[in-house]
Structure formats: C-alpha cells, structure tokens
Amino acid sequence: MEKFEVNILGCGSALPTIRHFASSQVINIREKLFMIDCGEGTQMQLRRSNLKFTRLNHIFISHLHGDHCFGLIGMLSTFDLLGRIAPIHIYAYKDLETQLKPQLNYFCKGMSYKVEFHHIDPNKTEVIYEDRSVSVTTIPLKHRVPTCGFLFQEKKTPDHIKRDMIDYYEIPIAYINTIKNGGDYTLPDGRVISHEELTTPSNEPRSYAYCSDTIYYKKITEQIKGVTLLYHEATLANEDLARAKEVFHTTAGQAGKIAKIAKVKQLVIGHFSARYQDESLLLEEAKAVFPNTILASENLKIIL
C-alpha cells in the first residue's frame, strides 16, 4: 500500500504554551508533502519530524489567525537560505498575499525561488489541487474570520492482476493495462473472460479531513462522510460550551458528535486551549460520543 501519513507538528490553540506548538501538519502522500497551516515554530517541528524540506511544495492555510500562519515568513526565509529553487505554492484566502508579499519583499528580497499564491474562497466547496494520486477540496467552516478545512482524497488505483490467470489464458502483455482498469478480455475462440476473474480489487482509497477552527457545524458532516481520518478541533471541554460558542470553537463532545454523524473511521482531536494542563479530560468527553478517538500531540505520525 502506498504511503498516506498525517504528521502533527503542532496542536495548540492561540495562546502559546510550553506544552504545545501552534497549528501545523504535514500530510505525506506517496512521498509528496503537503502542509496544512504554519503557526510559530513550524520550521523547528519540521526538522524534528525528519521530513524532507525539498518534498514540501504545497501549503494550505485554513484562515488568517496568527496561530495558523505566523510561522510562514520564517519558514519561507529559511528555504531561501537553504538555496531552494523549486517554487512553493500557497493556497489561502486572498488577504494572505496582500499581507505576506510586503514581508517577503522586505526580508527575503532576491529569493532563490518563487512563492506562488492561489486564492481560495472559504465559503465554497471546490477542488483547489489535484494530481494523479490525490485531490484537495475545501470544506467551508464557521469561525470569526473566513475559514475552511481541507479534504484530501486519494484516487483509486487500478485493480491487481492475477498473474496465474494471465498465464493460464495466455493473455498478451499489451492487454494488461486495459484489464487492470476494468476491461474484460476476449479469447480467440470468442469466450469473454471477465475483469473480475482476472483481477483482485485494489485497496479502498483513503481520505483525510482537517477541520479547524470552527464552531460546531453539522453541515460539514455530509462532505466528510466516511473519511478514513478526521482531525477536528476540540479547543474546550463540554463545561465551557458557552465560551466555545462565544469564540466560535468546538468542545470535545461536539467534535465526537461530528465524527459520529459523519460515520468517519477515526477521529483525532486537537487545537487544545492553554487552560487545560491535561487533555485526557477532552479525550474522555470525545470518546464518550465517538470511541475511536485519539489525542493529537506534537510529532505524532498517523498512518492511514
């Protein structure tokens, strides 16, 4: 099975602590690296993760709060110092380019590589990146500023050939790709050998949904239904529900409810408030609703 991993670099919320770094993740899909959010300290965590800087070409910013983007300028500057030449593509609300370009022009004048900005509309569900193996779609969320999550969906791979059946029917190599992609084979005597007889199914495509920051927003459950892994913010405990509504965040119990309604395979909660010294309380509240829940933590690697 091809690689599909989620690397948590930071899972704290806005107020800095010595326990958590600000929000950032790297998704490794077949050795292509995609970053989601880039809070302060991200480049330090990227080094600790042993992920290769050169394979990171796409950065997705969920919204323009500092704990999700203040690490960008420093990391981009470091890439320049390292002599990077491949362009970096940044997908974000249009205001990020307006704010970041003057900083790049001032602090990183004459950079060795280009920074390409791709504007996204946080209010729309649309595919913003696609290649042969994966697509990335925006998930509109509900927060104090324009915000969206991201849905990574692996594309289905061709079915696996049964080599013994190919040899038995003496099927020429030229027909193999057609059969792998759903075709039958007609023998010289006119008999049709079905695709199902000649192949075994490929692995089910995997998917990952990132949903932070947002108030409890049931509308997203249709889009993330059945995903392999859901990362959902759980900034506050259920006892702080009033505060969660006030600041447009979600409680751990509500995150569990979203996972349950969407029938996801696994839930990981993060974006923890600095008020909690022990996040086991949040884990217990989420698991009470959705048992297959784990806590995010720095340098946690989740293999899908």
PDB file of C-alpha atoms in Angstrom:
ATOM      1  CA  MET A   1       0.000   0.000   0.000  1.00  0.00           C
ATOM      2  CA  GLU A   2       1.285   3.470  -0.912  1.00  0.00           C
ATOM      3  CA  LYS A   3       2.202   5.888   1.861  1.00  0.00           C
ATOM      4  CA  PHE A   4      -0.501   8.111   3.340  1.00  0.00           C
ATOM      5  CA  GLU A   5       0.562   9.651   6.657  1.00  0.00           C
ATOM      6  CA  VAL A   6      -0.511  12.584   8.794  1.00  0.00           C
ATOM      7  CA  ASN A   7       2.282  14.240  10.791  1.00  0.00           C
ATOM      8  CA  ILE A   8       1.165  16.544  13.612  1.00  0.00           C
ATOM      9  CA  LEU A   9       3.683  19.374  14.079  1.00  0.00           C
ATOM     10  CA  GLY A  10       1.580  21.495  16.417  1.00  0.00           C
ATOM     11  CA  CYS A  11      -1.850  21.122  18.023  1.00  0.00           C
ATOM     12  CA  GLY A  12      -2.176  24.028  20.456  1.00  0.00           C
ATOM     13  CA  SER A  13      -4.534  26.983  20.127  1.00  0.00           C
ATOM     14  CA  ALA A  14      -3.867  30.721  20.020  1.00  0.00           C
ATOM     15  CA  LEU A  15      -2.221  31.272  23.409  1.00  0.00           C
ATOM     16  CA  PRO A  16       1.389  29.973  23.357  1.00  0.00           C
ATOM     17  CA  THR A  17       2.364  27.358  25.947  1.00  0.00           C
ATOM     18  CA  ILE A  18       5.451  25.262  26.656  1.00  0.00           C
ATOM     19  CA  ARG A  19       3.387  22.122  26.094  1.00  0.00           C
ATOM     20  CA  HIS A  20       2.161  22.637  22.545  1.00  0.00           C
ATOM     21  CA  PHE A  21       3.222  24.324  19.326  1.00  0.00           C
ATOM     22  CA  ALA A  22       0.775  26.304  17.213  1.00  0.00           C
ATOM     23  CA  SER A  23      -1.231  24.560  14.491  1.00  0.00           C
ATOM     24  CA  SER A  24       0.606  22.837  11.680  1.00  0.00           C
ATOM     25  CA  GLN A  25       0.553  19.454   9.980  1.00  0.00           C
ATOM     26  CA  VAL A  26       2.298  17.742   7.094  1.00  0.00           C
ATOM     27  CA  ILE A  27       0.478  15.148   5.005  1.00  0.00           C
ATOM     28  CA  ASN A  28       2.758  12.648   3.268  1.00  0.00           C
ATOM     29  CA  ILE A  29       1.064  11.034   0.288  1.00  0.00           C
ATOM     30  CA  ARG A  30       3.369   8.829  -1.752  1.00  0.00           C
ATOM     31  CA  GLU A  31       6.368  10.941  -0.621  1.00  0.00           C
ATOM     32  CA  LYS A  32       4.732  14.184  -1.736  1.00  0.00           C
ATOM     33  CA  LEU A  33       4.439  16.539   1.236  1.00  0.00           C
ATOM     34  CA  PHE A  34       1.508  18.895   1.800  1.00  0.00           C
ATOM     35  CA  MET A  35       1.488  21.322   4.743  1.00  0.00           C
ATOM     36  CA  ILE A  36      -1.684  22.485   6.461  1.00  0.00           C
ATOM     37  CA  ASP A  37      -1.282  25.711   8.444  1.00  0.00           C
ATOM     38  CA  CYS A  38       2.014  27.138   9.627  1.00  0.00           C
ATOM     39  CA  GLY A  39       1.966  28.583  13.129  1.00  0.00           C
ATOM     40  CA  GLU A  40       5.027  29.813  15.030  1.00  0.00           C
ATOM     41  CA  GLY A  41       7.688  27.143  15.467  1.00  0.00           C
ATOM     42  CA  THR A  42       6.598  25.107  12.460  1.00  0.00           C
ATOM     43  CA  GLN A  43      10.023  25.014  10.860  1.00  0.00           C
ATOM     44  CA  MET A  44      11.559  23.742  14.122  1.00  0.00           C
ATOM     45  CA  GLN A  45       8.961  20.984  14.243  1.00  0.00           C
ATOM     46  CA  LEU A  46       9.510  20.210  10.574  1.00  0.00           C
ATOM     47  CA  ARG A  47      13.158  19.498  11.370  1.00  0.00           C
ATOM     48  CA  ARG A  48      12.223  17.294  14.321  1.00  0.00           C
ATOM     49  CA  SER A  49       9.867  15.290  12.128  1.00  0.00           C
ATOM     50  CA  ASN A  50      12.697  14.185   9.795  1.00  0.00           C
ATOM     51  CA  LEU A  51      10.535  15.117   6.808  1.00  0.00           C
ATOM     52  CA  LYS A  52      12.466  16.334   3.788  1.00  0.00           C
ATOM     53  CA  PHE A  53      12.070  20.081   3.153  1.00  0.00           C
ATOM     54  CA  THR A  54      12.607  19.595  -0.580  1.00  0.00           C
ATOM     55  CA  ARG A  55       9.482  17.469  -0.920  1.00  0.00           C
ATOM     56  CA  LEU A  56       7.232  20.178   0.502  1.00  0.00           C
ATOM     57  CA  ASN A  57       5.773  22.153  -2.394  1.00  0.00           C
ATOM     58  CA  HIS A  58       2.203  22.982  -1.336  1.00  0.00           C
ATOM     59  CA  ILE A  59       0.988  24.840   1.769  1.00  0.00           C
ATOM     60  CA  PHE A  60      -2.701  25.189   2.660  1.00  0.00           C
ATOM     61  CA  ILE A  61      -3.711  27.907   5.145  1.00  0.00           C
ATOM     62  CA  SER A  62      -7.121  27.429   6.752  1.00  0.00           C
ATOM     63  CA  HIS A  63      -7.567  31.028   7.921  1.00  0.00           C
ATOM     64  CA  LEU A  64      -5.681  34.170   8.814  1.00  0.00           C
ATOM     65  CA  HIS A  65      -5.358  33.940  12.570  1.00  0.00           C
ATOM     66  CA  GLY A  66      -1.777  34.187  13.776  1.00  0.00           C
ATOM     67  CA  ASP A  67      -1.577  30.745  15.342  1.00  0.00           C
ATOM     68  CA  HIS A  68      -2.178  29.292  11.880  1.00  0.00           C
ATOM     69  CA  CYS A  69       0.114  31.449   9.739  1.00  0.00           C
ATOM     70  CA  PHE A  70       2.709  33.407  11.792  1.00  0.00           C
ATOM     71  CA  GLY A  71       5.356  30.773  11.014  1.00  0.00           C
ATOM     72  CA  LEU A  72       5.178  31.263   7.249  1.00  0.00           C
ATOM     73  CA  ILE A  73       7.600  34.152   6.770  1.00  0.00           C
ATOM     74  CA  GLY A  74      10.293  32.483   8.865  1.00  0.00           C
ATOM     75  CA  MET A  75       9.989  29.148   7.109  1.00  0.00           C
ATOM     76  CA  LEU A  76       9.998  30.715   3.644  1.00  0.00           C
ATOM     77  CA  SER A  77      13.112  32.688   4.598  1.00  0.00           C
ATOM     78  CA  THR A  78      14.830  29.505   5.768  1.00  0.00           C
ATOM     79  CA  PHE A  79      14.033  27.788   2.475  1.00  0.00           C
ATOM     80  CA  ASP A  80      15.792  30.680   0.720  1.00  0.00           C
ATOM     81  CA  LEU A  81      18.854  30.315   2.974  1.00  0.00           C
ATOM     82  CA  LEU A  82      18.954  26.629   2.072  1.00  0.00           C
ATOM     83  CA  GLY A  83      19.113  27.541  -1.625  1.00  0.00           C
ATOM     84  CA  ARG A  84      15.717  26.232  -2.612  1.00  0.00           C
ATOM     85  CA  ILE A  85      14.898  26.665  -6.299  1.00  0.00           C
ATOM     86  CA  ALA A  86      11.546  24.843  -6.650  1.00  0.00           C
ATOM     87  CA  PRO A  87       8.508  27.123  -6.278  1.00  0.00           C
ATOM     88  CA  ILE A  88       6.275  26.979  -3.203  1.00  0.00           C
ATOM     89  CA  HIS A  89       2.515  27.082  -3.795  1.00  0.00           C
ATOM     90  CA  ILE A  90       0.403  28.681  -1.060  1.00  0.00           C
ATOM     91  CA  TYR A  91      -3.383  28.195  -1.036  1.00  0.00           C
ATOM     92  CA  ALA A  92      -5.171  30.713   1.183  1.00  0.00           C
ATOM     93  CA  TYR A  93      -7.747  33.449   1.475  1.00  0.00           C
ATOM     94  CA  LYS A  94      -6.726  36.361  -0.779  1.00  0.00           C
ATOM     95  CA  ASP A  95      -5.736  38.661   2.095  1.00  0.00           C
ATOM     96  CA  LEU A  96      -2.719  36.483   2.906  1.00  0.00           C
ATOM     97  CA  GLU A  97      -0.973  37.511  -0.303  1.00  0.00           C
ATOM     98  CA  THR A  98      -1.687  41.179   0.472  1.00  0.00           C
ATOM     99  CA  GLN A  99      -0.113  40.848   3.933  1.00  0.00           C
ATOM    100  CA  LEU A 100       2.753  38.472   3.147  1.00  0.00           C
ATOM    101  CA  LYS A 101       4.149  39.916  -0.079  1.00  0.00           C
ATOM    102  CA  PRO A 102       5.497  43.136   1.542  1.00  0.00           C
ATOM    103  CA  GLN A 103       7.251  40.998   4.177  1.00  0.00           C
ATOM    104  CA  LEU A 104       8.799  38.804   1.504  1.00  0.00           C
ATOM    105  CA  ASN A 105       9.916  41.857  -0.474  1.00  0.00           C
ATOM    106  CA  TYR A 106      11.493  43.396   2.626  1.00  0.00           C
ATOM    107  CA  PHE A 107      13.017  40.414   4.435  1.00  0.00           C
ATOM    108  CA  CYS A 108      13.589  37.994   1.546  1.00  0.00           C
ATOM    109  CA  LYS A 109      14.466  40.250  -1.370  1.00  0.00           C
ATOM    110  CA  GLY A 110      16.053  38.360  -4.239  1.00  0.00           C
ATOM    111  CA  MET A 111      14.789  34.949  -3.130  1.00  0.00           C
ATOM    112  CA  SER A 112      16.166  31.925  -4.934  1.00  0.00           C
ATOM    113  CA  TYR A 113      12.682  30.554  -5.627  1.00  0.00           C
ATOM    114  CA  LYS A 114       9.167  31.781  -6.352  1.00  0.00           C
ATOM    115  CA  VAL A 115       6.210  31.868  -3.983  1.00  0.00           C
ATOM    116  CA  GLU A 116       3.019  31.266  -5.947  1.00  0.00           C
ATOM    117  CA  PHE A 117      -0.245  32.355  -4.296  1.00  0.00           C
ATOM    118  CA  HIS A 118      -3.528  30.612  -5.082  1.00  0.00           C
ATOM    119  CA  HIS A 119      -6.613  32.388  -3.745  1.00  0.00           C
ATOM    120  CA  ILE A 120      -9.348  30.212  -2.266  1.00  0.00           C
ATOM    121  CA  ASP A 121     -12.896  31.095  -1.355  1.00  0.00           C
ATOM    122  CA  PRO A 122     -13.555  29.736   2.168  1.00  0.00           C
ATOM    123  CA  ASN A 123     -17.293  29.896   1.524  1.00  0.00           C
ATOM    124  CA  LYS A 124     -17.183  27.449  -1.386  1.00  0.00           C
ATOM    125  CA  THR A 125     -16.588  23.731  -1.698  1.00  0.00           C
ATOM    126  CA  GLU A 126     -14.163  23.358  -4.566  1.00  0.00           C
ATOM    127  CA  VAL A 127     -11.180  21.313  -5.675  1.00  0.00           C
ATOM    128  CA  ILE A 128      -8.119  23.543  -5.246  1.00  0.00           C
ATOM    129  CA  TYR A 129      -5.402  20.995  -6.030  1.00  0.00           C
ATOM    130  CA  GLU A 130      -5.298  17.773  -7.999  1.00  0.00           C
ATOM    131  CA  ASP A 131      -2.702  15.392  -9.383  1.00  0.00           C
ATOM    132  CA  ARG A 132      -2.665  11.747 -10.472  1.00  0.00           C
ATOM    133  CA  SER A 133      -2.877  10.397  -6.924  1.00  0.00           C
ATOM    134  CA  VAL A 134      -4.808  12.906  -4.787  1.00  0.00           C
ATOM    135  CA  SER A 135      -7.283  15.768  -4.813  1.00  0.00           C
ATOM    136  CA  VAL A 136      -7.676  18.516  -2.202  1.00  0.00           C
ATOM    137  CA  THR A 137     -11.093  20.105  -1.669  1.00  0.00           C
ATOM    138  CA  THR A 138     -12.076  22.989   0.596  1.00  0.00           C
ATOM    139  CA  ILE A 139     -14.515  22.424   3.473  1.00  0.00           C
ATOM    140  CA  PRO A 140     -16.346  25.657   4.416  1.00  0.00           C
ATOM    141  CA  LEU A 141     -16.234  26.153   8.193  1.00  0.00           C
ATOM    142  CA  LYS A 142     -17.799  28.684  10.550  1.00  0.00           C
ATOM    143  CA  HIS A 143     -15.373  30.836  12.546  1.00  0.00           C
ATOM    144  CA  ARG A 144     -14.806  34.510  13.367  1.00  0.00           C
ATOM    145  CA  VAL A 145     -12.921  35.103  10.102  1.00  0.00           C
ATOM    146  CA  PRO A 146     -13.201  33.404   6.684  1.00  0.00           C
ATOM    147  CA  THR A 147     -12.118  29.816   7.352  1.00  0.00           C
ATOM    148  CA  CYS A 148     -12.094  26.488   5.578  1.00  0.00           C
ATOM    149  CA  GLY A 149     -10.864  22.991   6.212  1.00  0.00           C
ATOM    150  CA  PHE A 150      -9.335  20.659   3.663  1.00  0.00           C
ATOM    151  CA  LEU A 151     -10.332  17.218   2.410  1.00  0.00           C
ATOM    152  CA  PHE A 152      -7.536  15.058   0.983  1.00  0.00           C
ATOM    153  CA  GLN A 153      -8.892  12.208  -1.139  1.00  0.00           C
ATOM    154  CA  GLU A 154      -6.712   9.501  -2.574  1.00  0.00           C
ATOM    155  CA  LYS A 155      -7.621   8.435  -6.097  1.00  0.00           C
ATOM    156  CA  LYS A 156      -8.496   4.815  -6.749  1.00  0.00           C
ATOM    157  CA  THR A 157      -5.632   2.788  -8.158  1.00  0.00           C
ATOM    158  CA  PRO A 158      -6.079   0.109 -10.861  1.00  0.00           C
ATOM    159  CA  ASP A 159      -7.016  -3.388  -9.718  1.00  0.00           C
ATOM    160  CA  HIS A 160      -4.329  -6.035  -9.250  1.00  0.00           C
ATOM    161  CA  ILE A 161      -3.692  -8.568 -11.986  1.00  0.00           C
ATOM    162  CA  LYS A 162      -3.877 -12.274 -11.150  1.00  0.00           C
ATOM    163  CA  ARG A 163      -0.662 -13.363 -12.809  1.00  0.00           C
ATOM    164  CA  ASP A 164      -1.604 -17.043 -12.796  1.00  0.00           C
ATOM    165  CA  MET A 165      -4.829 -16.285 -14.693  1.00  0.00           C
ATOM    166  CA  ILE A 166      -2.989 -14.171 -17.246  1.00  0.00           C
ATOM    167  CA  ASP A 167      -0.579 -17.029 -17.839  1.00  0.00           C
ATOM    168  CA  TYR A 168      -3.372 -19.604 -17.939  1.00  0.00           C
ATOM    169  CA  TYR A 169      -5.282 -17.765 -20.672  1.00  0.00           C
ATOM    170  CA  GLU A 170      -2.053 -16.669 -22.400  1.00  0.00           C
ATOM    171  CA  ILE A 171      -3.162 -13.040 -22.453  1.00  0.00           C
ATOM    172  CA  PRO A 172      -0.670 -10.732 -24.239  1.00  0.00           C
ATOM    173  CA  ILE A 173       1.050  -8.042 -22.150  1.00  0.00           C
ATOM    174  CA  ALA A 174      -0.475  -5.335 -24.359  1.00  0.00           C
ATOM    175  CA  TYR A 175      -3.896  -6.007 -22.776  1.00  0.00           C
ATOM    176  CA  ILE A 176      -2.779  -5.851 -19.140  1.00  0.00           C
ATOM    177  CA  ASN A 177      -3.455  -2.146 -18.511  1.00  0.00           C
ATOM    178  CA  THR A 178      -6.904  -2.376 -20.088  1.00  0.00           C
ATOM    179  CA  ILE A 179      -7.792  -5.297 -17.839  1.00  0.00           C
ATOM    180  CA  LYS A 180      -6.404  -3.581 -14.701  1.00  0.00           C
ATOM    181  CA  ASN A 181      -8.606  -0.575 -15.407  1.00  0.00           C
ATOM    182  CA  GLY A 182     -11.837  -2.536 -15.723  1.00  0.00           C
ATOM    183  CA  GLY A 183     -11.761  -4.210 -19.128  1.00  0.00           C
ATOM    184  CA  ASP A 184     -12.652  -7.815 -19.975  1.00  0.00           C
ATOM    185  CA  TYR A 185     -10.629  -9.991 -22.361  1.00  0.00           C
ATOM    186  CA  THR A 186     -11.982 -11.889 -25.349  1.00  0.00           C
ATOM    187  CA  LEU A 187     -10.182 -15.126 -26.204  1.00  0.00           C
ATOM    188  CA  PRO A 188      -9.535 -16.109 -29.841  1.00  0.00           C
ATOM    189  CA  ASP A 189     -12.421 -18.603 -29.636  1.00  0.00           C
ATOM    190  CA  GLY A 190     -14.853 -15.823 -28.665  1.00  0.00           C
ATOM    191  CA  ARG A 191     -15.134 -16.558 -24.925  1.00  0.00           C
ATOM    192  CA  VAL A 192     -15.128 -13.462 -22.717  1.00  0.00           C
ATOM    193  CA  ILE A 193     -13.047 -13.601 -19.544  1.00  0.00           C
ATOM    194  CA  SER A 194     -14.358 -11.043 -17.108  1.00  0.00           C
ATOM    195  CA  HIS A 195     -12.306  -8.371 -15.403  1.00  0.00           C
ATOM    196  CA  GLU A 196     -13.321  -9.801 -12.022  1.00  0.00           C
ATOM    197  CA  GLU A 197     -11.888 -13.223 -12.911  1.00  0.00           C
ATOM    198  CA  LEU A 198      -8.575 -11.744 -13.968  1.00  0.00           C
ATOM    199  CA  THR A 199      -8.024  -9.284 -11.104  1.00  0.00           C
ATOM    200  CA  THR A 200      -8.330  -8.678  -7.392  1.00  0.00           C
ATOM    201  CA  PRO A 201      -9.693  -5.335  -6.163  1.00  0.00           C
ATOM    202  CA  SER A 202      -7.229  -2.574  -5.324  1.00  0.00           C
ATOM    203  CA  ASN A 203      -7.214  -1.059  -1.852  1.00  0.00           C
ATOM    204  CA  GLU A 204     -10.044   1.299  -0.971  1.00  0.00           C
ATOM    205  CA  PRO A 205      -8.989   4.933  -1.489  1.00  0.00           C
ATOM    206  CA  ARG A 206      -8.144   6.694   1.783  1.00  0.00           C
ATOM    207  CA  SER A 207      -9.193  10.176   2.837  1.00  0.00           C
ATOM    208  CA  TYR A 208      -8.293  12.766   5.441  1.00  0.00           C
ATOM    209  CA  ALA A 209     -10.356  15.750   6.579  1.00  0.00           C
ATOM    210  CA  TYR A 210      -8.871  18.691   8.507  1.00  0.00           C
ATOM    211  CA  CYS A 211     -11.445  20.851  10.304  1.00  0.00           C
ATOM    212  CA  SER A 212     -10.018  23.653  12.434  1.00  0.00           C
ATOM    213  CA  ASP A 213     -11.078  26.277  13.548  1.00  0.00           C
ATOM    214  CA  THR A 214     -14.863  26.194  13.701  1.00  0.00           C
ATOM    215  CA  ILE A 215     -17.920  26.341  15.877  1.00  0.00           C
ATOM    216  CA  TYR A 216     -19.993  23.140  15.985  1.00  0.00           C
ATOM    217  CA  TYR A 217     -21.120  22.998  12.363  1.00  0.00           C
ATOM    218  CA  LYS A 218     -23.210  19.965  11.460  1.00  0.00           C
ATOM    219  CA  LYS A 219     -23.315  20.967   7.799  1.00  0.00           C
ATOM    220  CA  ILE A 220     -19.800  19.605   7.223  1.00  0.00           C
ATOM    221  CA  THR A 221     -20.828  16.029   8.024  1.00  0.00           C
ATOM    222  CA  GLU A 222     -22.174  15.392   4.527  1.00  0.00           C
ATOM    223  CA  GLN A 223     -18.894  16.356   2.891  1.00  0.00           C
ATOM    224  CA  ILE A 224     -16.691  14.352   5.266  1.00  0.00           C
ATOM    225  CA  LYS A 225     -18.959  11.311   5.498  1.00  0.00           C
ATOM    226  CA  GLY A 226     -16.995   8.080   5.887  1.00  0.00           C
ATOM    227  CA  VAL A 227     -13.495   9.592   5.750  1.00  0.00           C
ATOM    228  CA  THR A 228     -10.648   7.410   6.935  1.00  0.00           C
ATOM    229  CA  LEU A 229      -9.418  10.016   9.423  1.00  0.00           C
ATOM    230  CA  LEU A 230     -10.920  13.250  10.694  1.00  0.00           C
ATOM    231  CA  TYR A 231      -8.933  15.904  12.523  1.00  0.00           C
ATOM    232  CA  HIS A 232     -11.378  18.152  14.323  1.00  0.00           C
ATOM    233  CA  GLU A 233     -10.678  20.934  16.744  1.00  0.00           C
ATOM    234  CA  ALA A 234     -11.662  20.319  20.362  1.00  0.00           C
ATOM    235  CA  THR A 235     -10.496  23.559  21.882  1.00  0.00           C
ATOM    236  CA  LEU A 236     -12.648  23.386  25.001  1.00  0.00           C
ATOM    237  CA  ALA A 237     -14.353  20.941  27.357  1.00  0.00           C
ATOM    238  CA  ASN A 238     -18.109  20.487  27.441  1.00  0.00           C
ATOM    239  CA  GLU A 239     -18.361  22.508  30.656  1.00  0.00           C
ATOM    240  CA  ASP A 240     -17.052  25.508  28.686  1.00  0.00           C
ATOM    241  CA  LEU A 241     -19.710  25.282  25.976  1.00  0.00           C
ATOM    242  CA  ALA A 242     -20.809  28.899  26.464  1.00  0.00           C
ATOM    243  CA  ARG A 243     -17.234  30.077  25.942  1.00  0.00           C
ATOM    244  CA  ALA A 244     -16.890  27.841  22.879  1.00  0.00           C
ATOM    245  CA  LYS A 245     -19.933  29.477  21.289  1.00  0.00           C
ATOM    246  CA  GLU A 246     -18.619  32.929  22.150  1.00  0.00           C
ATOM    247  CA  VAL A 247     -15.252  32.398  20.441  1.00  0.00           C
ATOM    248  CA  PHE A 248     -16.581  30.169  17.623  1.00  0.00           C
ATOM    249  CA  HIS A 249     -14.822  26.998  18.713  1.00  0.00           C
ATOM    250  CA  THR A 250     -15.922  23.424  19.375  1.00  0.00           C
ATOM    251  CA  THR A 251     -15.987  21.312  22.524  1.00  0.00           C
ATOM    252  CA  ALA A 252     -14.543  17.805  22.645  1.00  0.00           C
ATOM    253  CA  GLY A 253     -18.001  16.281  22.946  1.00  0.00           C
ATOM    254  CA  GLN A 254     -19.183  18.209  19.900  1.00  0.00           C
ATOM    255  CA  ALA A 255     -16.161  17.001  17.912  1.00  0.00           C
ATOM    256  CA  GLY A 256     -17.143  13.452  18.821  1.00  0.00           C
ATOM    257  CA  LYS A 257     -20.685  14.132  17.682  1.00  0.00           C
ATOM    258  CA  ILE A 258     -19.476  15.388  14.288  1.00  0.00           C
ATOM    259  CA  ALA A 259     -17.406  12.208  13.861  1.00  0.00           C
ATOM    260  CA  LYS A 260     -20.355  10.021  14.848  1.00  0.00           C
ATOM    261  CA  ILE A 261     -22.819  11.713  12.494  1.00  0.00           C
ATOM    262  CA  ALA A 262     -20.317  11.596   9.624  1.00  0.00           C
ATOM    263  CA  LYS A 263     -19.515   7.930  10.351  1.00  0.00           C
ATOM    264  CA  VAL A 264     -15.792   8.512   9.999  1.00  0.00           C
ATOM    265  CA  LYS A 265     -13.355   5.679  10.665  1.00  0.00           C
ATOM    266  CA  GLN A 266     -11.204   7.512  13.238  1.00  0.00           C
ATOM    267  CA  LEU A 267     -11.143  10.908  14.959  1.00  0.00           C
ATOM    268  CA  VAL A 268      -8.121  12.814  16.192  1.00  0.00           C
ATOM    269  CA  ILE A 269      -8.813  15.930  18.267  1.00  0.00           C
ATOM    270  CA  GLY A 270      -6.533  18.924  18.651  1.00  0.00           C
ATOM    271  CA  HIS A 271      -6.228  22.729  18.886  1.00  0.00           C
ATOM    272  CA  PHE A 272      -6.244  22.498  22.657  1.00  0.00           C
ATOM    273  CA  SER A 273      -6.859  25.551  24.839  1.00  0.00           C
ATOM    274  CA  ALA A 274      -3.988  26.581  27.102  1.00  0.00           C
ATOM    275  CA  ARG A 275      -6.314  26.367  30.111  1.00  0.00           C
ATOM    276  CA  TYR A 276      -6.033  22.563  30.243  1.00  0.00           C
ATOM    277  CA  GLN A 277      -2.909  21.019  31.746  1.00  0.00           C
ATOM    278  CA  ASP A 278      -4.195  17.529  30.999  1.00  0.00           C
ATOM    279  CA  GLU A 279      -6.072  16.879  27.765  1.00  0.00           C
ATOM    280  CA  SER A 280      -7.277  13.469  28.956  1.00  0.00           C
ATOM    281  CA  LEU A 281     -10.484  15.234  30.007  1.00  0.00           C
ATOM    282  CA  LEU A 282     -11.077  16.253  26.390  1.00  0.00           C
ATOM    283  CA  LEU A 283     -10.271  12.759  25.165  1.00  0.00           C
ATOM    284  CA  GLU A 284     -12.743  11.194  27.589  1.00  0.00           C
ATOM    285  CA  GLU A 285     -15.510  13.579  26.511  1.00  0.00           C
ATOM    286  CA  ALA A 286     -14.943  12.888  22.813  1.00  0.00           C
ATOM    287  CA  LYS A 287     -14.663   9.115  23.317  1.00  0.00           C
ATOM    288  CA  ALA A 288     -17.921   9.069  25.253  1.00  0.00           C
ATOM    289  CA  VAL A 289     -19.596  10.004  21.967  1.00  0.00           C
ATOM    290  CA  PHE A 290     -17.170   8.501  19.441  1.00  0.00           C
ATOM    291  CA  PRO A 291     -14.989   5.739  20.944  1.00  0.00           C
ATOM    292  CA  ASN A 292     -12.376   5.572  18.171  1.00  0.00           C
ATOM    293  CA  THR A 293     -10.831   8.915  19.129  1.00  0.00           C
ATOM    294  CA  ILE A 294      -7.199   9.775  19.844  1.00  0.00           C
ATOM    295  CA  LEU A 295      -5.428  12.912  21.056  1.00  0.00           C
ATOM    296  CA  ALA A 296      -3.175  14.895  18.756  1.00  0.00           C
ATOM    297  CA  SER A 297       0.334  15.509  20.027  1.00  0.00           C
ATOM    298  CA  GLU A 298       3.494  17.050  18.653  1.00  0.00           C
ATOM    299  CA  ASN A 299       5.390  14.758  16.258  1.00  0.00           C
ATOM    300  CA  LEU A 300       2.599  12.191  16.282  1.00  0.00           C
ATOM    301  CA  LYS A 301       2.528  10.263  12.992  1.00  0.00           C
ATOM    302  CA  ILE A 302      -0.765   8.651  11.998  1.00  0.00           C
ATOM    303  CA  ILE A 303      -0.581   6.065   9.252  1.00  0.00           C
ATOM    304  CA  LEU A 304      -3.756   5.672   7.215  1.00  0.00           C
TER     305      LEU A 304
END
